[in-house]
Amino acid sequence: MTLTVLKIATACLFDEAGRVLIVRKRGTHAFMLPGGKIEGEETPRQALERELHEELDLLIEPSKLESLGHFQSRAANEPDHWVEADVFIARLEASVKAQAEIDALDWLEVDAARQGHLAPLLREQVLPTLRLRLLADER
């Protein structure tokens, strides 16, 4: 069996309460970080800028995106697919609205106990990294 790898760029967008914006795409069950596939010769930042505008009507200055890291995980909604993700962090300075393929928005506490509804990338890779980073920032 051959696995297909999807290259994506996503963002942990924090509100003033320190919660992370999560989205659910139409026809899917798992919540994930906003963002999407990197197309053609786009850089991860360019792809993320395009996706945030398409999905959330959000214009964000690429210089305000701080890298959290590069992660790999099972894809949430596509069997036999993996994602290879560049993940960024930013503070939301504007309101967002679900549009394009986004069906729902929600806010997630970084230390939330209930995580079964989250995509594997977010649940298994990004949230543990965010928790470690927040602990380090508190010291």
PDB file of C-alpha atoms in Angstrom:
ATOM      1  CA  MET A   1       0.000   0.000   0.000  1.00  0.00           C
ATOM      2  CA  THR A   2       1.365   3.407  -0.988  1.00  0.00           C
ATOM      3  CA  LEU A   3       0.715   6.387   1.241  1.00  0.00           C
ATOM      4  CA  THR A   4       0.144   9.782  -0.296  1.00  0.00           C
ATOM      5  CA  VAL A   5       1.738  12.723   1.529  1.00  0.00           C
ATOM      6  CA  LEU A   6      -0.053  16.076   1.451  1.00  0.00           C
ATOM      7  CA  LYS A   7       2.085  19.154   2.103  1.00  0.00           C
ATOM      8  CA  ILE A   8       0.105  21.691   4.101  1.00  0.00           C
ATOM      9  CA  ALA A   9       0.504  24.937   6.033  1.00  0.00           C
ATOM     10  CA  THR A  10      -1.634  25.628   9.110  1.00  0.00           C
ATOM     11  CA  ALA A  11      -1.848  28.156  11.921  1.00  0.00           C
ATOM     12  CA  CYS A  12      -2.528  28.228  15.639  1.00  0.00           C
ATOM     13  CA  LEU A  13      -4.478  31.479  15.799  1.00  0.00           C
ATOM     14  CA  PHE A  14      -4.886  32.620  19.399  1.00  0.00           C
ATOM     15  CA  ASP A  15      -7.667  34.856  20.691  1.00  0.00           C
ATOM     16  CA  GLU A  16      -7.302  37.260  23.627  1.00  0.00           C
ATOM     17  CA  ALA A  17      -8.222  34.441  26.062  1.00  0.00           C
ATOM     18  CA  GLY A  18      -5.389  32.214  24.806  1.00  0.00           C
ATOM     19  CA  ARG A  19      -7.683  29.805  22.962  1.00  0.00           C
ATOM     20  CA  VAL A  20      -6.821  28.381  19.540  1.00  0.00           C
ATOM     21  CA  LEU A  21      -9.167  28.698  16.583  1.00  0.00           C
ATOM     22  CA  ILE A  22     -10.168  25.333  15.093  1.00  0.00           C
ATOM     23  CA  VAL A  23     -12.259  24.659  12.010  1.00  0.00           C
ATOM     24  CA  ARG A  24     -14.264  21.793  10.558  1.00  0.00           C
ATOM     25  CA  LYS A  25     -14.493  21.451   6.803  1.00  0.00           C
ATOM     26  CA  ARG A  26     -17.770  20.612   5.070  1.00  0.00           C
ATOM     27  CA  GLY A  27     -18.502  16.893   4.975  1.00  0.00           C
ATOM     28  CA  THR A  28     -15.926  15.981   7.643  1.00  0.00           C
ATOM     29  CA  HIS A  29     -16.077  15.195  11.360  1.00  0.00           C
ATOM     30  CA  ALA A  30     -12.666  16.253  12.731  1.00  0.00           C
ATOM     31  CA  PHE A  31     -11.787  19.774  13.818  1.00  0.00           C
ATOM     32  CA  MET A  32      -8.362  20.982  12.694  1.00  0.00           C
ATOM     33  CA  LEU A  33      -6.242  24.086  12.436  1.00  0.00           C
ATOM     34  CA  PRO A  34      -7.120  26.503   9.646  1.00  0.00           C
ATOM     35  CA  GLY A  35      -4.934  26.299   6.569  1.00  0.00           C
ATOM     36  CA  GLY A  36      -4.522  23.912   3.702  1.00  0.00           C
ATOM     37  CA  LYS A  37      -2.516  22.418   0.892  1.00  0.00           C
ATOM     38  CA  ILE A  38       0.552  24.145  -0.493  1.00  0.00           C
ATOM     39  CA  GLU A  39       0.054  24.666  -4.217  1.00  0.00           C
ATOM     40  CA  GLY A  40       2.688  24.802  -6.951  1.00  0.00           C
ATOM     41  CA  GLU A  41       5.683  26.907  -6.020  1.00  0.00           C
ATOM     42  CA  GLU A  42       4.079  28.540  -2.970  1.00  0.00           C
ATOM     43  CA  THR A  43       6.050  28.830   0.228  1.00  0.00           C
ATOM     44  CA  PRO A  44       4.255  27.605   3.362  1.00  0.00           C
ATOM     45  CA  ARG A  45       3.655  31.215   4.449  1.00  0.00           C
ATOM     46  CA  GLN A  46       2.181  32.127   1.058  1.00  0.00           C
ATOM     47  CA  ALA A  47      -0.084  29.081   1.103  1.00  0.00           C
ATOM     48  CA  LEU A  48      -1.244  29.885   4.618  1.00  0.00           C
ATOM     49  CA  GLU A  49      -1.913  33.515   3.738  1.00  0.00           C
ATOM     50  CA  ARG A  50      -4.034  32.396   0.749  1.00  0.00           C
ATOM     51  CA  GLU A  51      -5.904  29.713   2.723  1.00  0.00           C
ATOM     52  CA  LEU A  52      -6.711  32.018   5.668  1.00  0.00           C
ATOM     53  CA  HIS A  53      -8.145  34.574   3.278  1.00  0.00           C
ATOM     54  CA  GLU A  54     -10.199  31.942   1.391  1.00  0.00           C
ATOM     55  CA  GLU A  55     -11.473  30.074   4.466  1.00  0.00           C
ATOM     56  CA  LEU A  56     -11.852  32.816   7.077  1.00  0.00           C
ATOM     57  CA  ASP A  57     -11.797  36.147   5.216  1.00  0.00           C
ATOM     58  CA  LEU A  58      -8.663  36.865   7.226  1.00  0.00           C
ATOM     59  CA  LEU A  59      -5.768  38.939   5.978  1.00  0.00           C
ATOM     60  CA  ILE A  60      -2.710  38.355   8.105  1.00  0.00           C
ATOM     61  CA  GLU A  61       0.718  39.848   7.595  1.00  0.00           C
ATOM     62  CA  PRO A  62       3.141  36.962   6.894  1.00  0.00           C
ATOM     63  CA  SER A  63       5.715  38.586   9.195  1.00  0.00           C
ATOM     64  CA  LYS A  64       3.275  38.078  12.108  1.00  0.00           C
ATOM     65  CA  LEU A  65       3.386  34.302  11.593  1.00  0.00           C
ATOM     66  CA  GLU A  66       5.914  32.652  13.896  1.00  0.00           C
ATOM     67  CA  SER A  67       6.980  29.097  13.092  1.00  0.00           C
ATOM     68  CA  LEU A  68       5.978  26.422  15.603  1.00  0.00           C
ATOM     69  CA  GLY A  69       7.606  23.656  13.591  1.00  0.00           C
ATOM     70  CA  HIS A  70       7.320  21.014  10.913  1.00  0.00           C
ATOM     71  CA  PHE A  71       5.193  17.954  11.726  1.00  0.00           C
ATOM     72  CA  GLN A  72       3.971  14.725  10.129  1.00  0.00           C
ATOM     73  CA  SER A  73       0.803  12.832  10.948  1.00  0.00           C
ATOM     74  CA  ARG A  74      -2.018  10.718   9.573  1.00  0.00           C
ATOM     75  CA  ALA A  75      -4.502  12.798   7.579  1.00  0.00           C
ATOM     76  CA  ALA A  76      -7.799  13.320   9.360  1.00  0.00           C
ATOM     77  CA  ASN A  77     -10.190  12.976   6.464  1.00  0.00           C
ATOM     78  CA  GLU A  78      -8.375  11.064   3.736  1.00  0.00           C
ATOM     79  CA  PRO A  79      -7.623   7.360   4.233  1.00  0.00           C
ATOM     80  CA  ASP A  80      -4.106   6.225   3.292  1.00  0.00           C
ATOM     81  CA  HIS A  81      -2.874   9.831   3.360  1.00  0.00           C
ATOM     82  CA  TRP A  82      -0.378  11.565   5.619  1.00  0.00           C
ATOM     83  CA  VAL A  83       0.140  15.279   6.086  1.00  0.00           C
ATOM     84  CA  GLU A  84       3.479  17.018   6.276  1.00  0.00           C
ATOM     85  CA  ALA A  85       2.701  20.354   7.903  1.00  0.00           C
ATOM     86  CA  ASP A  86       4.441  23.638   8.498  1.00  0.00           C
ATOM     87  CA  VAL A  87       2.640  25.050  11.521  1.00  0.00           C
ATOM     88  CA  PHE A  88       2.692  28.710  12.504  1.00  0.00           C
ATOM     89  CA  ILE A  89       1.485  30.751  15.490  1.00  0.00           C
ATOM     90  CA  ALA A  90      -0.171  34.169  15.436  1.00  0.00           C
ATOM     91  CA  ARG A  91      -2.453  36.331  17.542  1.00  0.00           C
ATOM     92  CA  LEU A  92      -5.804  37.097  15.973  1.00  0.00           C
ATOM     93  CA  GLU A  93      -6.292  40.819  15.629  1.00  0.00           C
ATOM     94  CA  ALA A  94      -9.493  40.652  13.564  1.00  0.00           C
ATOM     95  CA  SER A  95     -12.714  38.698  13.582  1.00  0.00           C
ATOM     96  CA  VAL A  96     -13.064  35.677  11.343  1.00  0.00           C
ATOM     97  CA  LYS A  97     -16.007  34.109   9.552  1.00  0.00           C
ATOM     98  CA  ALA A  98     -16.453  30.645   8.134  1.00  0.00           C
ATOM     99  CA  GLN A  99     -16.601  30.621   4.353  1.00  0.00           C
ATOM    100  CA  ALA A 100     -15.605  28.474   1.357  1.00  0.00           C
ATOM    101  CA  GLU A 101     -15.363  24.841   2.563  1.00  0.00           C
ATOM    102  CA  ILE A 102     -15.421  25.709   6.292  1.00  0.00           C
ATOM    103  CA  ASP A 103     -18.595  24.456   7.971  1.00  0.00           C
ATOM    104  CA  ALA A 104     -17.863  25.340  11.607  1.00  0.00           C
ATOM    105  CA  LEU A 105     -15.540  27.369  13.830  1.00  0.00           C
ATOM    106  CA  ASP A 106     -14.746  26.685  17.477  1.00  0.00           C
ATOM    107  CA  TRP A 107     -12.230  27.692  20.128  1.00  0.00           C
ATOM    108  CA  LEU A 108      -9.976  25.202  21.874  1.00  0.00           C
ATOM    109  CA  GLU A 109      -8.204  25.514  25.208  1.00  0.00           C
ATOM    110  CA  VAL A 110      -4.616  24.296  24.738  1.00  0.00           C
ATOM    111  CA  ASP A 111      -4.951  22.026  27.770  1.00  0.00           C
ATOM    112  CA  ALA A 112      -8.461  20.761  26.920  1.00  0.00           C
ATOM    113  CA  ALA A 113      -9.153  17.246  28.176  1.00  0.00           C
ATOM    114  CA  ARG A 114     -11.671  16.334  25.460  1.00  0.00           C
ATOM    115  CA  GLN A 115      -9.778  15.822  22.206  1.00  0.00           C
ATOM    116  CA  GLY A 116     -11.503  12.965  20.364  1.00  0.00           C
ATOM    117  CA  HIS A 117     -13.019  15.383  17.858  1.00  0.00           C
ATOM    118  CA  LEU A 118      -9.614  16.738  16.801  1.00  0.00           C
ATOM    119  CA  ALA A 119      -7.534  15.807  13.757  1.00  0.00           C
ATOM    120  CA  PRO A 120      -4.509  13.583  14.528  1.00  0.00           C
ATOM    121  CA  LEU A 121      -2.003  16.309  13.588  1.00  0.00           C
ATOM    122  CA  LEU A 122      -3.523  18.715  16.094  1.00  0.00           C
ATOM    123  CA  ARG A 123      -4.151  16.157  18.856  1.00  0.00           C
ATOM    124  CA  GLU A 124      -0.908  14.147  18.620  1.00  0.00           C
ATOM    125  CA  GLN A 125       1.684  16.678  17.446  1.00  0.00           C
ATOM    126  CA  VAL A 126       0.679  20.338  17.690  1.00  0.00           C
ATOM    127  CA  LEU A 127      -1.061  20.484  21.080  1.00  0.00           C
ATOM    128  CA  PRO A 128       1.766  18.690  22.944  1.00  0.00           C
ATOM    129  CA  THR A 129       4.269  21.065  21.322  1.00  0.00           C
ATOM    130  CA  LEU A 130       2.155  24.094  22.241  1.00  0.00           C
ATOM    131  CA  ARG A 131       1.875  22.905  25.857  1.00  0.00           C
ATOM    132  CA  LEU A 132       5.657  22.523  26.140  1.00  0.00           C
ATOM    133  CA  ARG A 133       6.182  25.933  24.603  1.00  0.00           C
ATOM    134  CA  LEU A 134       3.704  27.596  26.950  1.00  0.00           C
ATOM    135  CA  LEU A 135       5.382  25.924  29.953  1.00  0.00           C
ATOM    136  CA  ALA A 136       8.772  27.193  28.787  1.00  0.00           C
ATOM    137  CA  ASP A 137       7.363  30.720  28.314  1.00  0.00           C
ATOM    138  CA  GLU A 138       6.056  30.718  31.904  1.00  0.00           C
ATOM    139  CA  ARG A 139       9.555  30.098  33.301  1.00  0.00           C
TER     140      ARG A 139
END
